[in-house]
Amino acid sequence: MNIEELKSTLEKIKKSFKNQKKDGDDKESWNDLRVKYLGRKSKIKELFGLIGEFDPEERKKVGKMINDHKDYIEKEIALLKNKIEKEEEKIKYDITLPPRKRDIGKEHPITSIFELSKEIFSKMGFDIKTGPEIEEEWYNFDALNIPESHPARDEQDTFYINEEKKVLRTHTSPVQIRTMLEEKPPLAMIAPGKVYRSDTIDASHSPVFHQIEGLLIDENVKFSDLKGVLYKYLSELFNDNSIKLRFYNNYFPFTEPSAEMHMNCIFCKGEGCKVCKNSGWIELLGCGMVDPNVFKAVDIDPEKYTGFAFGVGVERLALLKYNIPDMRYFYENDLRMLNLM
Ligand code: PHE
């Protein structure tokens, strides 16, 4: 073979490569080209083997010619490969396809009531307080005027942690005590949180549930202040200025006088329905004026200060606000429950 023949052989290879490249546009066509034009059995490999047949002074030039040719084909194949892969990418991410629908989480109704309540009470100047869920008996009972012998200790179905004289708090009221020990009146606070009682689970009971405690202390605080604050809170929470509240005589060791507060049923507007068991009213919370014995336990002068306190069941509020028929739904994390909101 001489240089002229080599030249025309290379031209031929180039032409055939170009032709084949045109019709090859499927996924693997670049690899077919690579095998055929650069692989072990390719014409080029063969030509490299022939360099030795040329005159020694021509070999350098011949080598360069074949190499240039090889570079050309390598570059073309790389470009083709790139182009094919880009097209595949486009198919993978077809931006014209409609999006897939996803299930999106929502705030839990209990969290929503907490957040809304914090907002409403903050506007009225109340601080937000927290306390431990594993509480010392003294805060949960004694300081709240519930001594060891008091029947109310048994009434609350307490989870005891006996060795340490600790309990799972049965209400959020111990946060009242913690706050009064930390701060001097005048003070106003709410304490949202979990509470525990060894109840059997049913539509309206759970061994763990949620409360919001409220406490306000100043000189000359009256029961009517309690009514005003509760009315403001509930009318904002339910977004309804026509709610009606009534206060029934009750007993709590830490308030005197004590009351349970009922709100007119927002479902039937007081006419009577399943939710309110045809009474037209729903019991929402316990409340009253802080008992002087509680003030004494935390070293606040009961002659100078008076205050009110309340503890509201958050599940009850959420049931009403979001029309959720069964308390168990709150703890089962079923997305259909969240969609009721
Ligand atoms: N701690 C009471 C309960 O859990 C509620 C309450 C709080 C009553 C504050 C009066 C004052 O039932």
Short mmCIF file of C-alpha atoms and ligand atoms in Angstrom, two decimals:
data_model
loop_
_atom_site.label_atom_id
_atom_site.label_comp_id
_atom_site.label_asym_id
_atom_site.label_seq_id
_atom_site.Cartn_x
_atom_site.Cartn_y
_atom_site.Cartn_z
CA MET A 1 0.00 0.00 0.00
CA ASN A 2 1.24 3.49 -0.79
CA ILE A 3 0.31 6.86 0.58
CA GLU A 4 -2.25 7.56 -2.15
CA GLU A 5 -3.98 4.25 -1.57
CA LEU A 6 -4.00 4.88 2.16
CA LYS A 7 -5.52 8.31 1.57
CA SER A 8 -8.38 6.94 -0.51
CA THR A 9 -8.97 4.04 1.92
CA LEU A 10 -9.31 6.58 4.76
CA GLU A 11 -11.71 8.65 2.62
CA LYS A 12 -13.81 5.59 1.98
CA ILE A 13 -13.98 4.70 5.64
CA LYS A 14 -14.99 8.27 6.45
CA LYS A 15 -17.75 8.24 3.87
CA SER A 16 -19.16 4.94 5.01
CA PHE A 17 -18.98 6.14 8.64
CA LYS A 18 -20.89 9.32 7.78
CA ASN A 19 -23.57 7.34 5.96
CA GLN A 20 -24.05 4.85 8.72
CA LYS A 21 -24.11 7.58 11.33
CA LYS A 22 -27.05 9.27 9.59
CA ASP A 23 -29.46 6.36 9.98
CA GLY A 24 -28.28 5.39 13.41
CA ASP A 25 -30.26 7.35 15.93
CA ASP A 26 -31.44 4.70 18.33
CA LYS A 27 -30.06 4.40 21.83
CA GLU A 28 -27.12 2.11 21.16
CA SER A 29 -26.19 3.27 17.63
CA TRP A 30 -23.13 5.17 18.85
CA ASN A 31 -21.79 1.99 20.38
CA ASP A 32 -22.32 0.01 17.16
CA LEU A 33 -20.31 2.69 15.35
CA ARG A 34 -17.57 2.54 17.94
CA VAL A 35 -17.24 -1.23 17.62
CA LYS A 36 -17.24 -1.11 13.84
CA TYR A 37 -14.93 1.88 13.27
CA LEU A 38 -12.64 1.81 16.28
CA GLY A 39 -12.89 -1.72 17.64
CA ARG A 40 -10.40 -4.59 17.54
CA LYS A 41 -11.57 -5.80 14.14
CA SER A 42 -11.97 -2.35 12.59
CA LYS A 43 -10.31 -1.21 9.40
CA ILE A 44 -8.34 1.40 11.33
CA LYS A 45 -6.77 -1.18 13.63
CA GLU A 46 -5.77 -3.04 10.48
CA LEU A 47 -4.23 0.08 8.95
CA PHE A 48 -2.19 0.76 12.10
CA GLY A 49 -0.76 -2.73 11.61
CA LEU A 50 0.36 -1.83 8.10
CA ILE A 51 2.53 1.16 9.08
CA GLY A 52 5.57 -1.08 9.12
CA GLU A 53 5.17 -1.74 5.39
CA PHE A 54 5.83 1.89 4.54
CA ASP A 55 9.28 3.36 4.03
CA PRO A 56 10.77 4.38 7.37
CA GLU A 57 10.78 8.10 6.41
CA GLU A 58 7.06 7.92 5.50
CA ARG A 59 5.96 6.12 8.66
CA LYS A 60 5.60 9.24 10.75
CA LYS A 61 3.34 10.89 8.19
CA VAL A 62 1.30 7.71 7.69
CA GLY A 63 0.88 7.32 11.45
CA LYS A 64 -0.37 10.88 11.70
CA MET A 65 -2.86 10.41 8.85
CA ILE A 66 -4.38 7.33 10.48
CA ASN A 67 -4.37 8.98 13.91
CA ASP A 68 -6.12 12.12 12.61
CA HIS A 69 -8.72 9.88 11.07
CA LYS A 70 -9.15 8.00 14.34
CA ASP A 71 -9.48 11.29 16.26
CA TYR A 72 -12.14 12.48 13.82
CA ILE A 73 -14.22 9.32 14.27
CA GLU A 74 -13.80 9.36 18.07
CA LYS A 75 -14.97 12.96 18.23
CA GLU A 76 -18.00 12.31 16.01
CA ILE A 77 -19.02 9.32 18.11
CA ALA A 78 -18.65 11.31 21.33
CA LEU A 79 -20.89 14.04 19.91
CA LEU A 80 -23.46 11.50 18.79
CA LYS A 81 -23.44 9.80 22.18
CA ASN A 82 -23.98 13.13 23.89
CA LYS A 83 -26.87 14.02 21.60
CA ILE A 84 -28.63 10.71 22.12
CA GLU A 85 -28.25 10.91 25.88
CA LYS A 86 -29.64 14.43 25.99
CA GLU A 87 -32.70 13.31 24.06
CA GLU A 88 -33.22 10.45 26.48
CA GLU A 89 -33.03 12.91 29.35
CA LYS A 90 -35.77 14.94 27.74
CA ILE A 91 -37.98 11.87 27.65
CA LYS A 92 -37.23 11.14 31.31
CA TYR A 93 -38.29 14.64 32.36
CA ASP A 94 -41.21 15.43 30.11
CA ILE A 95 -42.28 18.80 31.48
CA THR A 96 -45.52 18.68 29.53
CA LEU A 97 -46.84 15.74 31.56
CA PRO A 98 -49.46 16.62 34.21
CA PRO A 99 -48.02 16.35 37.75
CA ARG A 100 -48.69 13.35 39.96
CA LYS A 101 -51.05 14.02 42.84
CA ARG A 102 -49.41 13.69 46.23
CA ASP A 103 -50.91 13.23 49.66
CA ILE A 104 -49.84 16.23 51.67
CA GLY A 105 -49.82 16.29 55.46
CA LYS A 106 -51.68 18.92 57.46
CA GLU A 107 -51.39 20.35 60.91
CA HIS A 108 -52.98 18.04 63.47
CA PRO A 109 -56.25 19.44 64.90
CA ILE A 110 -54.84 19.34 68.45
CA THR A 111 -51.83 21.37 67.30
CA SER A 112 -54.16 23.82 65.54
CA ILE A 113 -56.18 24.39 68.72
CA PHE A 114 -52.95 24.91 70.69
CA GLU A 115 -51.60 27.39 68.15
CA LEU A 116 -54.86 29.33 67.83
CA SER A 117 -55.29 29.45 71.61
CA LYS A 118 -51.74 30.71 72.14
CA GLU A 119 -52.41 33.44 69.60
CA ILE A 120 -55.68 34.53 71.19
CA PHE A 121 -54.33 34.52 74.77
CA SER A 122 -51.10 36.25 73.76
CA LYS A 123 -53.17 39.10 72.38
CA MET A 124 -54.85 39.39 75.78
CA GLY A 125 -51.44 39.61 77.48
CA PHE A 126 -51.11 36.03 78.76
CA ASP A 127 -47.67 34.37 78.82
CA ILE A 128 -47.22 30.80 77.51
CA LYS A 129 -45.81 28.41 80.14
CA THR A 130 -44.83 24.75 80.17
CA GLY A 131 -44.02 22.21 82.86
CA PRO A 132 -42.83 18.59 83.09
CA GLU A 133 -45.18 15.73 82.23
CA ILE A 134 -43.49 13.58 84.88
CA GLU A 135 -44.41 15.77 87.82
CA GLU A 136 -43.71 15.72 91.53
CA GLU A 137 -46.74 14.83 93.64
CA TRP A 138 -46.36 18.08 95.53
CA TYR A 139 -47.01 20.21 92.40
CA ASN A 140 -49.72 17.94 91.02
CA PHE A 141 -51.60 17.55 94.34
CA ASP A 142 -50.36 19.00 97.64
CA ALA A 143 -49.74 22.58 96.56
CA LEU A 144 -53.12 22.53 94.80
CA ASN A 145 -54.83 21.90 98.12
CA ILE A 146 -55.15 18.17 97.52
CA PRO A 147 -53.47 16.55 100.57
CA GLU A 148 -52.57 12.86 100.68
CA SER A 149 -55.83 11.89 102.39
CA HIS A 150 -57.98 13.85 99.96
CA PRO A 151 -60.45 11.73 97.94
CA ALA A 152 -59.66 13.74 94.78
CA ARG A 153 -56.33 11.89 94.56
CA ASP A 154 -58.20 8.68 93.81
CA GLU A 155 -60.80 10.33 91.62
CA GLN A 156 -58.25 11.26 88.99
CA ASP A 157 -57.00 7.72 88.19
CA THR A 158 -53.40 8.72 88.55
CA PHE A 159 -50.41 6.93 87.01
CA TYR A 160 -47.98 6.79 89.92
CA ILE A 161 -44.21 6.46 89.76
CA ASN A 162 -44.10 5.40 93.39
CA GLU A 163 -40.41 5.18 94.31
CA GLU A 164 -39.79 8.79 93.33
CA LYS A 165 -42.98 10.36 94.66
CA LYS A 166 -43.70 11.35 91.10
CA VAL A 167 -46.76 11.01 88.88
CA LEU A 168 -47.66 11.51 85.24
CA ARG A 169 -49.41 14.83 85.70
CA THR A 170 -53.17 14.35 85.79
CA HIS A 171 -53.87 17.94 84.75
CA THR A 172 -51.98 21.07 83.65
CA SER A 173 -52.73 22.77 87.00
CA PRO A 174 -49.21 22.06 88.43
CA VAL A 175 -47.93 24.62 85.91
CA GLN A 176 -49.95 27.21 87.88
CA ILE A 177 -47.88 26.33 90.95
CA ARG A 178 -44.57 26.43 89.07
CA THR A 179 -45.45 29.84 87.63
CA MET A 180 -46.56 31.33 90.97
CA LEU A 181 -43.31 30.19 92.56
CA GLU A 182 -41.30 31.84 89.80
CA GLU A 183 -43.18 35.09 89.32
CA LYS A 184 -44.89 37.58 91.55
CA PRO A 185 -48.38 38.92 90.69
CA PRO A 186 -49.79 40.57 88.71
CA LEU A 187 -49.45 37.66 86.30
CA ALA A 188 -51.40 36.01 83.51
CA MET A 189 -50.43 32.74 81.85
CA ILE A 190 -51.72 29.77 79.92
CA ALA A 191 -50.12 26.32 79.87
CA PRO A 192 -50.96 24.02 76.96
CA GLY A 193 -49.87 20.40 77.29
CA LYS A 194 -50.41 16.66 77.63
CA VAL A 195 -52.00 15.09 80.70
CA TYR A 196 -52.44 11.45 81.76
CA ARG A 197 -55.15 9.44 83.49
CA SER A 198 -55.58 5.68 83.54
CA ASP A 199 -58.85 5.77 81.61
CA THR A 200 -60.06 3.13 79.19
CA ILE A 201 -60.11 4.31 75.59
CA ASP A 202 -63.51 5.08 74.09
CA ALA A 203 -65.13 7.80 71.96
CA SER A 204 -64.58 10.42 74.67
CA HIS A 205 -61.75 9.04 76.85
CA SER A 206 -58.04 8.43 76.37
CA PRO A 207 -55.22 7.77 78.88
CA VAL A 208 -53.37 10.70 77.38
CA PHE A 209 -55.14 13.87 76.36
CA HIS A 210 -54.53 17.60 76.20
CA GLN A 211 -55.46 20.59 78.32
CA ILE A 212 -54.89 24.30 78.36
CA GLU A 213 -54.53 25.75 81.84
CA GLY A 214 -55.19 29.41 82.48
CA LEU A 215 -54.31 31.58 85.47
CA LEU A 216 -54.64 35.31 86.11
CA ILE A 217 -53.73 37.01 89.41
CA ASP A 218 -53.96 40.64 90.39
CA GLU A 219 -55.61 42.84 92.97
CA ASN A 220 -59.41 42.82 92.66
CA VAL A 221 -59.75 40.04 90.11
CA LYS A 222 -63.40 38.94 90.05
CA PHE A 223 -65.39 36.01 88.72
CA SER A 224 -66.79 38.32 86.05
CA ASP A 225 -63.21 38.79 84.74
CA LEU A 226 -63.02 35.03 84.27
CA LYS A 227 -66.30 35.09 82.34
CA GLY A 228 -65.08 37.94 80.14
CA VAL A 229 -61.78 36.26 79.29
CA LEU A 230 -63.44 32.90 78.53
CA TYR A 231 -66.07 34.57 76.36
CA LYS A 232 -63.41 36.44 74.41
CA TYR A 233 -61.32 33.29 73.99
CA LEU A 234 -64.12 31.00 72.85
CA SER A 235 -65.83 33.50 70.56
CA GLU A 236 -62.50 34.04 68.78
CA LEU A 237 -61.66 30.34 68.70
CA PHE A 238 -65.01 29.42 67.16
CA ASN A 239 -65.18 32.62 65.18
CA ASP A 240 -68.66 33.24 66.50
CA ASN A 241 -69.85 36.19 68.59
CA SER A 242 -73.20 34.62 69.32
CA ILE A 243 -71.90 31.82 71.59
CA LYS A 244 -73.53 31.54 75.01
CA LEU A 245 -71.79 30.41 78.18
CA ARG A 246 -73.29 29.16 81.44
CA PHE A 247 -71.54 28.38 84.70
CA TYR A 248 -72.62 25.50 86.89
CA ASN A 249 -71.70 25.00 90.49
CA ASN A 250 -68.91 22.41 90.87
CA TYR A 251 -66.07 21.50 93.19
CA PHE A 252 -62.29 21.62 92.71
CA PRO A 253 -59.96 21.64 95.75
CA PHE A 254 -57.85 24.46 94.22
CA THR A 255 -60.64 26.93 93.41
CA GLU A 256 -63.32 28.52 95.54
CA PRO A 257 -65.91 29.03 94.28
CA SER A 258 -65.56 26.43 91.51
CA ALA A 259 -67.61 26.00 88.38
CA GLU A 260 -67.91 23.98 85.24
CA MET A 261 -68.54 26.03 82.15
CA HIS A 262 -70.90 24.96 79.40
CA MET A 263 -71.19 26.49 75.95
CA ASN A 264 -74.32 26.33 73.84
CA CYS A 265 -74.01 23.59 71.22
CA ILE A 266 -72.61 25.15 68.06
CA PHE A 267 -74.00 22.34 65.90
CA CYS A 268 -77.69 22.74 66.72
CA LYS A 269 -77.48 26.28 68.13
CA GLY A 270 -79.02 25.03 71.34
CA GLU A 271 -81.93 23.19 69.74
CA GLY A 272 -80.70 19.75 70.80
CA CYS A 273 -78.74 17.19 68.76
CA LYS A 274 -76.61 14.05 69.04
CA VAL A 275 -73.43 15.94 69.92
CA CYS A 276 -74.99 17.72 72.92
CA LYS A 277 -77.19 14.70 73.76
CA ASN A 278 -80.23 16.87 73.16
CA SER A 279 -79.39 19.21 76.02
CA GLY A 280 -78.36 22.13 73.80
CA TRP A 281 -75.22 22.60 75.95
CA ILE A 282 -71.69 21.16 75.99
CA GLU A 283 -69.40 21.02 79.03
CA LEU A 284 -66.03 22.50 78.06
CA LEU A 285 -64.00 23.30 81.15
CA GLY A 286 -63.52 23.54 84.88
CA CYS A 287 -62.74 26.88 86.48
CA GLY A 288 -63.01 29.06 89.53
CA MET A 289 -61.35 31.61 91.79
CA VAL A 290 -57.95 30.53 93.14
CA ASP A 291 -58.37 28.99 96.60
CA PRO A 292 -56.55 30.96 99.38
CA ASN A 293 -54.83 27.70 100.42
CA VAL A 294 -53.14 27.55 97.02
CA PHE A 295 -51.86 31.11 97.45
CA LYS A 296 -50.51 30.17 100.87
CA ALA A 297 -48.63 27.17 99.42
CA VAL A 298 -46.74 29.45 97.02
CA ASP A 299 -46.37 32.37 99.39
CA ILE A 300 -48.73 34.85 97.78
CA ASP A 301 -50.81 37.01 100.12
CA PRO A 302 -54.49 35.98 99.75
CA GLU A 303 -55.58 39.17 101.50
CA LYS A 304 -53.99 41.27 98.79
CA TYR A 305 -54.48 39.20 95.64
CA THR A 306 -57.26 37.28 94.01
CA GLY A 307 -57.17 35.32 90.79
CA PHE A 308 -59.04 32.98 88.51
CA ALA A 309 -57.99 29.69 86.96
CA PHE A 310 -59.43 27.36 84.36
CA GLY A 311 -58.51 24.11 82.65
CA VAL A 312 -60.03 23.32 79.26
CA GLY A 313 -60.06 19.98 77.42
CA VAL A 314 -58.44 20.47 74.02
CA GLU A 315 -59.90 17.31 72.44
CA ARG A 316 -63.37 18.60 73.23
CA LEU A 317 -62.60 21.93 71.55
CA ALA A 318 -61.17 20.19 68.48
CA LEU A 319 -64.17 17.84 68.22
CA LEU A 320 -66.43 20.87 68.12
CA LYS A 321 -64.34 23.11 65.92
CA TYR A 322 -63.52 20.52 63.27
CA ASN A 323 -66.61 18.37 63.63
CA ILE A 324 -64.68 15.20 64.44
CA PRO A 325 -67.08 12.62 65.85
CA ASP A 326 -64.72 10.41 67.89
CA MET A 327 -61.73 11.24 70.10
CA ARG A 328 -59.90 8.10 68.95
CA TYR A 329 -59.46 9.66 65.51
CA PHE A 330 -56.97 12.11 67.00
CA TYR A 331 -54.48 9.37 67.81
CA GLU A 332 -54.79 7.08 64.79
CA ASN A 333 -53.10 9.38 62.27
CA ASP A 334 -55.54 8.58 59.50
CA LEU A 335 -55.20 11.15 56.71
CA ARG A 336 -58.95 11.06 56.18
CA MET A 337 -59.36 12.57 59.65
CA LEU A 338 -57.07 15.46 58.74
CA ASN A 339 -59.16 16.03 55.64
CA LEU A 340 -62.21 16.63 57.82
CA MET A 341 -60.58 19.87 58.90
N1 PHE B 1 -57.50 20.81 86.73
C1 PHE B 1 -58.93 20.64 86.53
C2 PHE B 1 -59.15 19.32 85.79
O1 PHE B 1 -58.26 18.80 85.21
C3 PHE B 1 -59.52 21.77 85.75
C4 PHE B 1 -59.42 23.08 86.45
C5 PHE B 1 -58.36 23.92 86.26
C6 PHE B 1 -60.43 23.47 87.32
C7 PHE B 1 -58.26 25.14 86.89
C8 PHE B 1 -60.37 24.70 87.96
C9 PHE B 1 -59.27 25.51 87.74
O2 PHE B 1 -60.27 18.82 85.77
#
